Short mmCIF file of C-alpha atoms and ligand atoms in Angstrom, two decimals:
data_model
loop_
_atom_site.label_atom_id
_atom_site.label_comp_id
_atom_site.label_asym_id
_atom_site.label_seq_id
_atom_site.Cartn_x
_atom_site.Cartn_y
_atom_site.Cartn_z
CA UNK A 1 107.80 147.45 92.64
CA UNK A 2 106.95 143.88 92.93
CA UNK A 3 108.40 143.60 96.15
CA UNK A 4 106.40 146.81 97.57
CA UNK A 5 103.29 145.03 96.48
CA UNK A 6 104.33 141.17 98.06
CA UNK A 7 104.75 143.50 101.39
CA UNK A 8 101.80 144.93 101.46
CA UNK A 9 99.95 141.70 100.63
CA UNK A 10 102.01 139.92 103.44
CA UNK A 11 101.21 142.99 105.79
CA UNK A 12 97.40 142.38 104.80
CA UNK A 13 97.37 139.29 105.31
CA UNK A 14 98.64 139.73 108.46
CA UNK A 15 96.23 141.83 110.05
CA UNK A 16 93.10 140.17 109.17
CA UNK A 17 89.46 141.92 109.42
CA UNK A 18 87.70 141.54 112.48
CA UNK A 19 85.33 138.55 112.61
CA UNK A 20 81.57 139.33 112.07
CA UNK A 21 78.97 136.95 113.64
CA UNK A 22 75.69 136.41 113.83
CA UNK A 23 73.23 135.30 115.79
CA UNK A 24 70.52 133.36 114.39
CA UNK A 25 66.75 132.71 116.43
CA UNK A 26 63.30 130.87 115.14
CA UNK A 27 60.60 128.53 117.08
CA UNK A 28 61.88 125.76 115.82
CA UNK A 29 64.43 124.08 113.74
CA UNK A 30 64.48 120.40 111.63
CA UNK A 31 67.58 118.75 112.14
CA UNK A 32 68.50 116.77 109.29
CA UNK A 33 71.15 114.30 110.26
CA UNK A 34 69.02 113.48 113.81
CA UNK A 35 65.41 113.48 112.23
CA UNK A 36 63.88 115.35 114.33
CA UNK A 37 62.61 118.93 115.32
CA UNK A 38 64.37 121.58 117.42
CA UNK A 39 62.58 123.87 119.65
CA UNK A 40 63.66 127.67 120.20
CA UNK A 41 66.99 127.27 118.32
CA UNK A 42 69.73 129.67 118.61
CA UNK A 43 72.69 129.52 116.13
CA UNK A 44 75.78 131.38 115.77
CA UNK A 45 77.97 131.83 112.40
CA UNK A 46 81.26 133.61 112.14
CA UNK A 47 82.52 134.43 108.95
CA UNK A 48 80.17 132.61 107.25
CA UNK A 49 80.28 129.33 108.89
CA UNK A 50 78.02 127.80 111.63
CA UNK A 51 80.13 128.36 114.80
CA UNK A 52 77.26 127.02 117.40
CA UNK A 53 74.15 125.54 117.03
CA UNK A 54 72.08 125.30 120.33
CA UNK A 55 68.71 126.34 121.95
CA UNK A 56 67.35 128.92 124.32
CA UNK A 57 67.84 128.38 127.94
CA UNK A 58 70.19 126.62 129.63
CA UNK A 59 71.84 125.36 126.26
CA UNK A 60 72.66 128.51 125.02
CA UNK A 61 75.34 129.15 123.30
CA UNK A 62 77.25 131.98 124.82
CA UNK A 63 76.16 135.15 122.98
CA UNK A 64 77.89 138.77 122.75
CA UNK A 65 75.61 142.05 122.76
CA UNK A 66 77.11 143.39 120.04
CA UNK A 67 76.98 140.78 117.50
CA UNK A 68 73.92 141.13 114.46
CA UNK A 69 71.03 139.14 115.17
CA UNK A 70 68.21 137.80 112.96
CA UNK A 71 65.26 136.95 115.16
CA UNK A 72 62.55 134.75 113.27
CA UNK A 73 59.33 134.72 115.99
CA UNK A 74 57.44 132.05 114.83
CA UNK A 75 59.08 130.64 111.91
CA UNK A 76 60.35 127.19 111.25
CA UNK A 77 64.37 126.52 110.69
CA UNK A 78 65.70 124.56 107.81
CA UNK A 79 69.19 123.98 106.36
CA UNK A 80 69.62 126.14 102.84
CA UNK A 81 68.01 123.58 99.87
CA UNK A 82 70.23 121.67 97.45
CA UNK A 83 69.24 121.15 93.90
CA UNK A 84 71.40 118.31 92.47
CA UNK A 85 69.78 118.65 88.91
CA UNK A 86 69.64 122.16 87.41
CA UNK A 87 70.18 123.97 83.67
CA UNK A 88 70.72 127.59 85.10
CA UNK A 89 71.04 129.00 81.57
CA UNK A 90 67.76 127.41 80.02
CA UNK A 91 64.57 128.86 80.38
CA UNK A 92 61.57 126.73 81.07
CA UNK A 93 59.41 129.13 78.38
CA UNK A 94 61.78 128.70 75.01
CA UNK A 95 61.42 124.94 73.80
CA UNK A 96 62.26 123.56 70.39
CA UNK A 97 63.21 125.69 67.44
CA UNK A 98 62.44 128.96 69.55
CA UNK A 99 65.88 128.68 70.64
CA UNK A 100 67.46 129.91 67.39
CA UNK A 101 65.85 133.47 68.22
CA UNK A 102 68.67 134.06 70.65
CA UNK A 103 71.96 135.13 69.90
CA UNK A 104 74.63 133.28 71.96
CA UNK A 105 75.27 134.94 74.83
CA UNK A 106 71.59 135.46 75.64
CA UNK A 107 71.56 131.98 77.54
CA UNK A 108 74.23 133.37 80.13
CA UNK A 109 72.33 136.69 80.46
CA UNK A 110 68.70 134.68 81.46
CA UNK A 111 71.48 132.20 84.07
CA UNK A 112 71.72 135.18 86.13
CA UNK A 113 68.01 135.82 86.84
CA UNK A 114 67.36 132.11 87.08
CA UNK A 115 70.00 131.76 89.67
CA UNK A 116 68.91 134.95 91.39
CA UNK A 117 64.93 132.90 91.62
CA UNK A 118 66.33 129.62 92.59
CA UNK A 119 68.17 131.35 95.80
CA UNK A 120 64.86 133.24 96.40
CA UNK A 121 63.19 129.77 96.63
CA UNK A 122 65.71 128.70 99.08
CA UNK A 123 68.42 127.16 97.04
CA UNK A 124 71.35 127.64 98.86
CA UNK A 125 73.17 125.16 96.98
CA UNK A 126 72.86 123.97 93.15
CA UNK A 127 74.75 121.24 91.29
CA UNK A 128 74.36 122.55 87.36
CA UNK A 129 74.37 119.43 85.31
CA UNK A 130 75.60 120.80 82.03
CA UNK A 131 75.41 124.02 79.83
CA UNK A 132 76.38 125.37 76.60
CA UNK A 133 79.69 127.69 75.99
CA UNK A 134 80.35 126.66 80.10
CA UNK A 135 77.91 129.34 80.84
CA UNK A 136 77.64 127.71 84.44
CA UNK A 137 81.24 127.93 85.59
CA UNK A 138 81.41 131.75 84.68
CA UNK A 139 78.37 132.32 86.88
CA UNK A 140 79.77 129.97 89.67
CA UNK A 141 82.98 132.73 89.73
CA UNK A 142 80.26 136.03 88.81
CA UNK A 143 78.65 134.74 92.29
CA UNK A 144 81.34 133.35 94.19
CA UNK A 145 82.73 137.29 93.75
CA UNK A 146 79.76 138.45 94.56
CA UNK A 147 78.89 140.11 90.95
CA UNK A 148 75.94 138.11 91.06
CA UNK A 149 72.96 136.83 93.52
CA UNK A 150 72.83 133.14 93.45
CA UNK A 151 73.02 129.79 95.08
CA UNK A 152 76.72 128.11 95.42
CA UNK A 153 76.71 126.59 92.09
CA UNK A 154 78.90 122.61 91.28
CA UNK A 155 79.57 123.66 87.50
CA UNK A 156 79.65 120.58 84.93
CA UNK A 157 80.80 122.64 82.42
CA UNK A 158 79.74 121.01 79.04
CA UNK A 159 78.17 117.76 79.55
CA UNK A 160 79.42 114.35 77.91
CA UNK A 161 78.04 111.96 75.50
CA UNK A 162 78.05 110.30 71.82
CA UNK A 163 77.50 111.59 68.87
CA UNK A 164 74.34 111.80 67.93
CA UNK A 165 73.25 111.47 71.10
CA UNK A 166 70.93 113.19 73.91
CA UNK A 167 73.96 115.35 75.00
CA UNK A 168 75.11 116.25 71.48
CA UNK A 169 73.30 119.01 69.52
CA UNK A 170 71.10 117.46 67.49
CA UNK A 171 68.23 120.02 66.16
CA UNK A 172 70.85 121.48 63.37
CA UNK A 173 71.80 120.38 60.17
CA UNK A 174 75.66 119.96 59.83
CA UNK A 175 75.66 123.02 58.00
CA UNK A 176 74.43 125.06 60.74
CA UNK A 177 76.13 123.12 63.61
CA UNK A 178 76.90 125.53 66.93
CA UNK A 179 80.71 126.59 66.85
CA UNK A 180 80.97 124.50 70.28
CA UNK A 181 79.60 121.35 68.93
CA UNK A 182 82.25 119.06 69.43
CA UNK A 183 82.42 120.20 73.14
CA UNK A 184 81.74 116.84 75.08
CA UNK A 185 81.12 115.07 72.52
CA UNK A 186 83.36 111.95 72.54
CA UNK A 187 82.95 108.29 70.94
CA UNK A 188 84.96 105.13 72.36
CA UNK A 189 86.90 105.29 76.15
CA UNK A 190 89.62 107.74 75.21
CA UNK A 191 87.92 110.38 73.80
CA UNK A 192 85.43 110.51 76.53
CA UNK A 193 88.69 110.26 78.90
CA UNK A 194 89.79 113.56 77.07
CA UNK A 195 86.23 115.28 77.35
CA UNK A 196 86.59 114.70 81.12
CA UNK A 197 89.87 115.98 81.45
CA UNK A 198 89.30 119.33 79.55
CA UNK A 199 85.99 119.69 81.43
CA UNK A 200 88.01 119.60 84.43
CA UNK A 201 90.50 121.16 83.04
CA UNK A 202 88.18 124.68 82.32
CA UNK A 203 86.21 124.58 85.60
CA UNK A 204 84.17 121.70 85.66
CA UNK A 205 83.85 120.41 89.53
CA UNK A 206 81.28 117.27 88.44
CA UNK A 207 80.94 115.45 85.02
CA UNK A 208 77.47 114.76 83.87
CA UNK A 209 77.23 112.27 80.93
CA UNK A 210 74.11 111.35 78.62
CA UNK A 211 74.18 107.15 79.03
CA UNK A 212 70.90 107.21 77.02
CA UNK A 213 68.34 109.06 74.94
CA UNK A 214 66.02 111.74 76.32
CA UNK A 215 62.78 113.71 76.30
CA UNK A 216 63.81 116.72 74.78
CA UNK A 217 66.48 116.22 72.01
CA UNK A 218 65.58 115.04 68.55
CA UNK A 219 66.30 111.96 67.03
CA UNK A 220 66.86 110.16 70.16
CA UNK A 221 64.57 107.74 72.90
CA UNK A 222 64.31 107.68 76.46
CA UNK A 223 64.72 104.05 76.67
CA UNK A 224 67.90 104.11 73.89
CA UNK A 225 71.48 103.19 75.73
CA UNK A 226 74.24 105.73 73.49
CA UNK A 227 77.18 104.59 75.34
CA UNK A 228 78.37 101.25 76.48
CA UNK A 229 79.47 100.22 79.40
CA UNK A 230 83.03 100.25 78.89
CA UNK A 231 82.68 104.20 77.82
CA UNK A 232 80.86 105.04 80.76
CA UNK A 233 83.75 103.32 83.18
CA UNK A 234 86.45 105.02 81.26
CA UNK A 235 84.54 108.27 81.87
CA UNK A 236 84.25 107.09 85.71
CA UNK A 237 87.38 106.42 86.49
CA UNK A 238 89.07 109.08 84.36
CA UNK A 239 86.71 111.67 87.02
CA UNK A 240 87.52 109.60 89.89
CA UNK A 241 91.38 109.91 89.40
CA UNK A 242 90.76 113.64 89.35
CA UNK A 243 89.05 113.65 92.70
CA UNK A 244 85.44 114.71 90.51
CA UNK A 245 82.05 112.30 90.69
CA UNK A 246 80.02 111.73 87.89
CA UNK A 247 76.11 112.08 87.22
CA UNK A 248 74.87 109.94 84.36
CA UNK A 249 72.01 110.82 82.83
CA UNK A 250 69.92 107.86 82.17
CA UNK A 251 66.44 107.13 81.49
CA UNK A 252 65.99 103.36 79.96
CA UNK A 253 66.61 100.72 82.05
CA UNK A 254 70.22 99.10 80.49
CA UNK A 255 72.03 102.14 80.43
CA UNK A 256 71.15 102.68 84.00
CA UNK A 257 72.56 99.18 84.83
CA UNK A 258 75.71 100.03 82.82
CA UNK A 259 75.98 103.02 84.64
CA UNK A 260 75.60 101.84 88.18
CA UNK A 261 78.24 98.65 87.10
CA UNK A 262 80.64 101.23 85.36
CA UNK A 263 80.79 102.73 88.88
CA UNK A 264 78.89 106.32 88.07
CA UNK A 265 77.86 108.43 91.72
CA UNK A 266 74.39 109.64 90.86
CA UNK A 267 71.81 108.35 88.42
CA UNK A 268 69.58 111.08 86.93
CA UNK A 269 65.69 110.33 85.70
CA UNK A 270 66.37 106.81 86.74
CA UNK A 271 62.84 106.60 84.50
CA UNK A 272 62.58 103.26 83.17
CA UNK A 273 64.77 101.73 86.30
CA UNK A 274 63.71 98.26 86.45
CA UNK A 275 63.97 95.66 89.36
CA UNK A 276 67.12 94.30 88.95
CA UNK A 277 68.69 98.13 88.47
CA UNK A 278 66.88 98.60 91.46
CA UNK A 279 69.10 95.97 93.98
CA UNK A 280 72.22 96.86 92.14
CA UNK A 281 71.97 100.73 93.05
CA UNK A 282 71.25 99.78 96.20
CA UNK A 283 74.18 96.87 96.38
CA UNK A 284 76.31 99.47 94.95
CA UNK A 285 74.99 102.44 96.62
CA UNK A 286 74.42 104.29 93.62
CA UNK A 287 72.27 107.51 94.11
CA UNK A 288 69.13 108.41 92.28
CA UNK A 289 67.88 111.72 91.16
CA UNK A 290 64.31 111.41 90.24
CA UNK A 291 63.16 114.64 88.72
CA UNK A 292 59.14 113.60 89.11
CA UNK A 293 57.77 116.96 89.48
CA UNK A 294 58.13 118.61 85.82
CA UNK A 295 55.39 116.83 83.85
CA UNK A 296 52.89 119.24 84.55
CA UNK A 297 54.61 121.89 83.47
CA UNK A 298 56.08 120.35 80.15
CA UNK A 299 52.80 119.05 79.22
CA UNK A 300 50.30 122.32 80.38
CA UNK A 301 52.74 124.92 79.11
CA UNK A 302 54.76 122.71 76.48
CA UNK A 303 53.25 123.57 73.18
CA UNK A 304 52.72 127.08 73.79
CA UNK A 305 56.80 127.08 74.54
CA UNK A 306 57.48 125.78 71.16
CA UNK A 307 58.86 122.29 72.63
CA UNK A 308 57.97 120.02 69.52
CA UNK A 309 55.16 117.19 69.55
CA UNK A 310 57.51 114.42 69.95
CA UNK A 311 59.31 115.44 72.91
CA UNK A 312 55.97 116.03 74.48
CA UNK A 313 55.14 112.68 73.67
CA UNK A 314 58.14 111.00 75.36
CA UNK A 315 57.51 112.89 78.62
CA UNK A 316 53.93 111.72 78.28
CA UNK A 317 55.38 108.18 77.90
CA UNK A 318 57.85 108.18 80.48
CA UNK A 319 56.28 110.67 83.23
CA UNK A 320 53.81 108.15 85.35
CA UNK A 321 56.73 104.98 84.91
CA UNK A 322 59.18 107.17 86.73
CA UNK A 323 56.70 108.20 89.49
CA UNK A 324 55.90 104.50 90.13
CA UNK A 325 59.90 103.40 89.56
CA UNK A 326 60.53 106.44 92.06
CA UNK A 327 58.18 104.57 94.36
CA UNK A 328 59.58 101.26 94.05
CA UNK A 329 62.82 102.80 94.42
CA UNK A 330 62.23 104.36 97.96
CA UNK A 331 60.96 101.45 99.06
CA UNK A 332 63.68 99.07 98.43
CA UNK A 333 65.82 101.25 100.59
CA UNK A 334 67.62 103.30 97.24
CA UNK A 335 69.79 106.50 98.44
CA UNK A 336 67.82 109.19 96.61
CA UNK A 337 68.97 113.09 96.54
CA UNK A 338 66.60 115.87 95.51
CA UNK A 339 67.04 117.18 91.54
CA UNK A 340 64.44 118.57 90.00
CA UNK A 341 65.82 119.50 86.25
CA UNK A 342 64.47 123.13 86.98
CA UNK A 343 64.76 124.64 83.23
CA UNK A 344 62.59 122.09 82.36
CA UNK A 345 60.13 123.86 84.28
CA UNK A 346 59.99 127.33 86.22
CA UNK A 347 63.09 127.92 88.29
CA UNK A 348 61.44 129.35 91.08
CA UNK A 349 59.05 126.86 91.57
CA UNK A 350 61.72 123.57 92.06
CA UNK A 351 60.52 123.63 95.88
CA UNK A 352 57.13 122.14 94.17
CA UNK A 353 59.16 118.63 94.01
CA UNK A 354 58.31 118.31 97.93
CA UNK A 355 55.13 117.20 97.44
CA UNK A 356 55.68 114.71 94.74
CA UNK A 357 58.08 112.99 96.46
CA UNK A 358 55.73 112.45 99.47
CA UNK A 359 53.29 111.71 97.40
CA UNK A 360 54.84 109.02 95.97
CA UNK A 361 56.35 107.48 99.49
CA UNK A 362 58.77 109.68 100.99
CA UNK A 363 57.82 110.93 104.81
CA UNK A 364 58.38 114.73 104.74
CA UNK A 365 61.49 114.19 106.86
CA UNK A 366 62.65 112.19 103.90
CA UNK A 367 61.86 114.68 101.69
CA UNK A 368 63.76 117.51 103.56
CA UNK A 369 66.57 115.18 103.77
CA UNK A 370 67.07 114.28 99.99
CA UNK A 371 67.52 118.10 99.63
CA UNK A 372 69.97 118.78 102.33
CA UNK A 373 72.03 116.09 104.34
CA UNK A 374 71.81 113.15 101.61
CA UNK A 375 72.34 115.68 98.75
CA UNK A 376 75.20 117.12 100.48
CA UNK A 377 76.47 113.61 100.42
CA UNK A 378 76.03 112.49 97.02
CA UNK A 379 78.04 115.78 96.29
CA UNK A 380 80.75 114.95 98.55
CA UNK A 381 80.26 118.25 100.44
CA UNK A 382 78.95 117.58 103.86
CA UNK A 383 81.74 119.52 105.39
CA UNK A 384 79.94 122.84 104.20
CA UNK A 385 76.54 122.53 103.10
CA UNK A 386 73.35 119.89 104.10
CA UNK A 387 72.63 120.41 107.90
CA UNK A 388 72.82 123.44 110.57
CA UNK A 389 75.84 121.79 112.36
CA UNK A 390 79.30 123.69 113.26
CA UNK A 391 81.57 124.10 110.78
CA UNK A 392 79.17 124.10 107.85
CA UNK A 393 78.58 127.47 106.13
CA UNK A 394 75.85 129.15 107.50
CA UNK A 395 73.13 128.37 104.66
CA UNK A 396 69.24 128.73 106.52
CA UNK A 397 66.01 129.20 105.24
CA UNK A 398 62.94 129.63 107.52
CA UNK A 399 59.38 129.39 106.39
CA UNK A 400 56.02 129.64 108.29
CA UNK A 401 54.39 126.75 109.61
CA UNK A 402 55.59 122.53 109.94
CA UNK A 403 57.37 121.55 107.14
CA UNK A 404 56.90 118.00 108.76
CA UNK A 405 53.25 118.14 108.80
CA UNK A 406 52.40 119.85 105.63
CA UNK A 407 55.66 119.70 102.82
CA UNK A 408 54.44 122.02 100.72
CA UNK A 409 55.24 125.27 103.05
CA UNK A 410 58.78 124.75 101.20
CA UNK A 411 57.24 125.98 98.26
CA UNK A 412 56.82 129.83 99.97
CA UNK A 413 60.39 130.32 101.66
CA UNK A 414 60.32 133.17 103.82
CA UNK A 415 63.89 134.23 104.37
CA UNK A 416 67.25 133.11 102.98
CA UNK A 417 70.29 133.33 104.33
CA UNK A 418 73.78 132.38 102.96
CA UNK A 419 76.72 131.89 104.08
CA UNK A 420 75.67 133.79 107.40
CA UNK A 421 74.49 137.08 105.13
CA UNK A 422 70.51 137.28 105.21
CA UNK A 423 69.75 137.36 101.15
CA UNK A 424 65.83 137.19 101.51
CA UNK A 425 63.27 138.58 104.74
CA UNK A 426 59.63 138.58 103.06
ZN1 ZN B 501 68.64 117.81 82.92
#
């Protein structure tokens, strides 16, 4: 019997299904890793991955009649959109004690739709930085099999930090604490080095770690460092050894310096980042993720939400520092990849980020690229996602109009297409 069934694998595998390509055409196209725009591109992906990329005319890539084609007349070519700072399984609309309305499994039910929205918006490519009962890596394998829409999806798995702190539970009495609650939750170097392993261990392919206080638990402040700087290089190195990188969530300005020195890949908020945090990411070539788009959002819809009057007050207090230190940041010459913390606000609406970001001193170019080739990078994946360039799957999104001249035409995607398979055509 087993043998019967090891033949017929070996004869499957043996006679593999015919390749299917397509062939991809628009007015133009923005190249990520040259800078610059492409006119009349033509691009070819086979099985999913970007076999050509060229242009009309005497460039073209050689193309067979019978192969699919998606022509876009008039539209503008991009590279699928990476999100390095999610929470697929939180809606932006329950805040606070709200939450306790929902049984458990309701948060992985509402990750579905929100990663259905987020690939609608053109988010080929999310990195979820933590989530309850590891809701994230059972959608990464729901989509990856193709029982659910959604972006590619770099699971955390539970994230890390102290007790007590911004990544522990903290709006329960002991009494009432989640069955999960110890998940992550680690105090001194080797029980975080255990929290990283058994993230790993059940799926996790990036560790995110609280290194300070944040906006919306309880009992905590932005500006409070919860683990030292010997914790967070344990927790470093412990991921490192397992080939994984590490985002540190971090808002006050110490525990972003003892995250950059304990060797950490990405800085999140990066809020309160202060001059001298400022030279050593950029000595160390430490990422930032500044998430400077949600304050509207939090503080229009906020109350109504249920999110609780002191959470709304630290986002008051920190939202304006971290557009300036965002700023700052740019301008020193920082590497800075696009995370919005979508969850915090509306999933589908994390292409509003663009603007901010030129707003505050990015060149749409710059812009595009912290969402595609420099993400891609601070992920460690820019053999298969951030750029139209062979080899890479075949992630596109095309929109009307210049994204270079006016950013915010990313905020109305157009079409979608992943790994060569057209997922969206408005
Ligand atoms: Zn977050």
């Amino acid at each position: 019997m087993r043998r019967t069934l090891l033949a017929a694998l070996l004869l499957a595998s043996a006679a593999p299904a015919p390749a299917e390509t397509i062939v991809v055409t628009a007015d133009r196209m923005v190249d990520v890793l040259a800078g610059r725009i492409i006119e009349d591109p033509v691009i070819v992906v086979t099985d999913g991955r970007i076999a050509a990329v060229g242009t009309a005319g005497a460039q073209q890539p050689s193309i067979r009649q019978d192969w699919k084609r998606i022509d876009l007349p008039g539209k503008t070519l991009l590279p699928g959109l990476i999100d390095m700072h999610v929470h697929l399984d939180s809606p932006a609309d329950i805040g606070g004690y709200r939450g306790l309305e929902y049984t458990d499994s309701f948060w992985a039910m509402t990750a579905v739709g929100h990663a259905r929205s987020m690939l609608d918006a053109g988010f080929t490519t999310v990195r979820n930085v933590g989530s309850s009962y590891r809701n994230d890596v059972g959608l990464k394998q729901a989509v990856d099999n193709g029982y659910a829409a959604g972006p590619r999806i770099v699971p955390a798995g539970h994230a890390l930090g102290a007790t007590g702190g911004h990544c522990d539970s903290t709006f329960l009495p002991p009494s009432l604490e989640k069955p999960d609650k110890e998940e992550g939750v680690g105090d001194g170097p080797l029980e975080l080095r255990h929290q990283v392993r058994r993230q790993r261990k059940y799926g996790a392919e990036v560790i995110k770690v609280c290194a300070t206080g944040g906006v919306f638990s309880r009992n905590t402040e932005p500006g409070q460092q919860q683990l030292s700087e010997e914790e967070l290089r344990a927790i470093a190195e412990e991921a490192h050894q397992w080939g994984l990188r590490v985002a540190a969530h971090a808002h006050g300005a110490a525990g972003i310096k003892a995250a950059i020195r304990a060797g950490i890949d990405t800085i999140e908020h990066a809020s309160l980042i202060d001059a001298e945090g400022i030279r050593l990411a950029k000595e160390r070539g430490t990422w930032l993720v500044m998430d400077i788009y949600n304050t509207e959002y939090t503080q229009a819809e906020g109350a109504k939400n249920g999110v609780l009057e002191d959470n709304l007050r630290k986002d008051r207090e920190i939202a304006q520092l971290q557009r300036d230190n965002f700023r700052a940041a740019h301008r020193a010459g920082v590497k800075m990849a696009f995370g919005t913390d979508a969850g915090v606000m509306p999933h589908k609406t994390a292409g509003g980020q663009f603007r901010w970001m030129v707003e505050y001193g990015m060149s749409p170019m710059e812009a595009i690229q912290s969402a595609t080739r420099n993400a891609a990078q601070a992920l460690g994946r820019e053999r298969d996602v951030g750029a139209i360039a062979v080899g890479r799957w075949g992630d596109l999104i095309a929109v009307d109009g210049d994204p270079l001249a006016d950013v915010r035409v990313l905020e109305d995607v157009d079409v979608v297409i992943k790994g060569g398979e057209l997922v969206r055509n408005d």
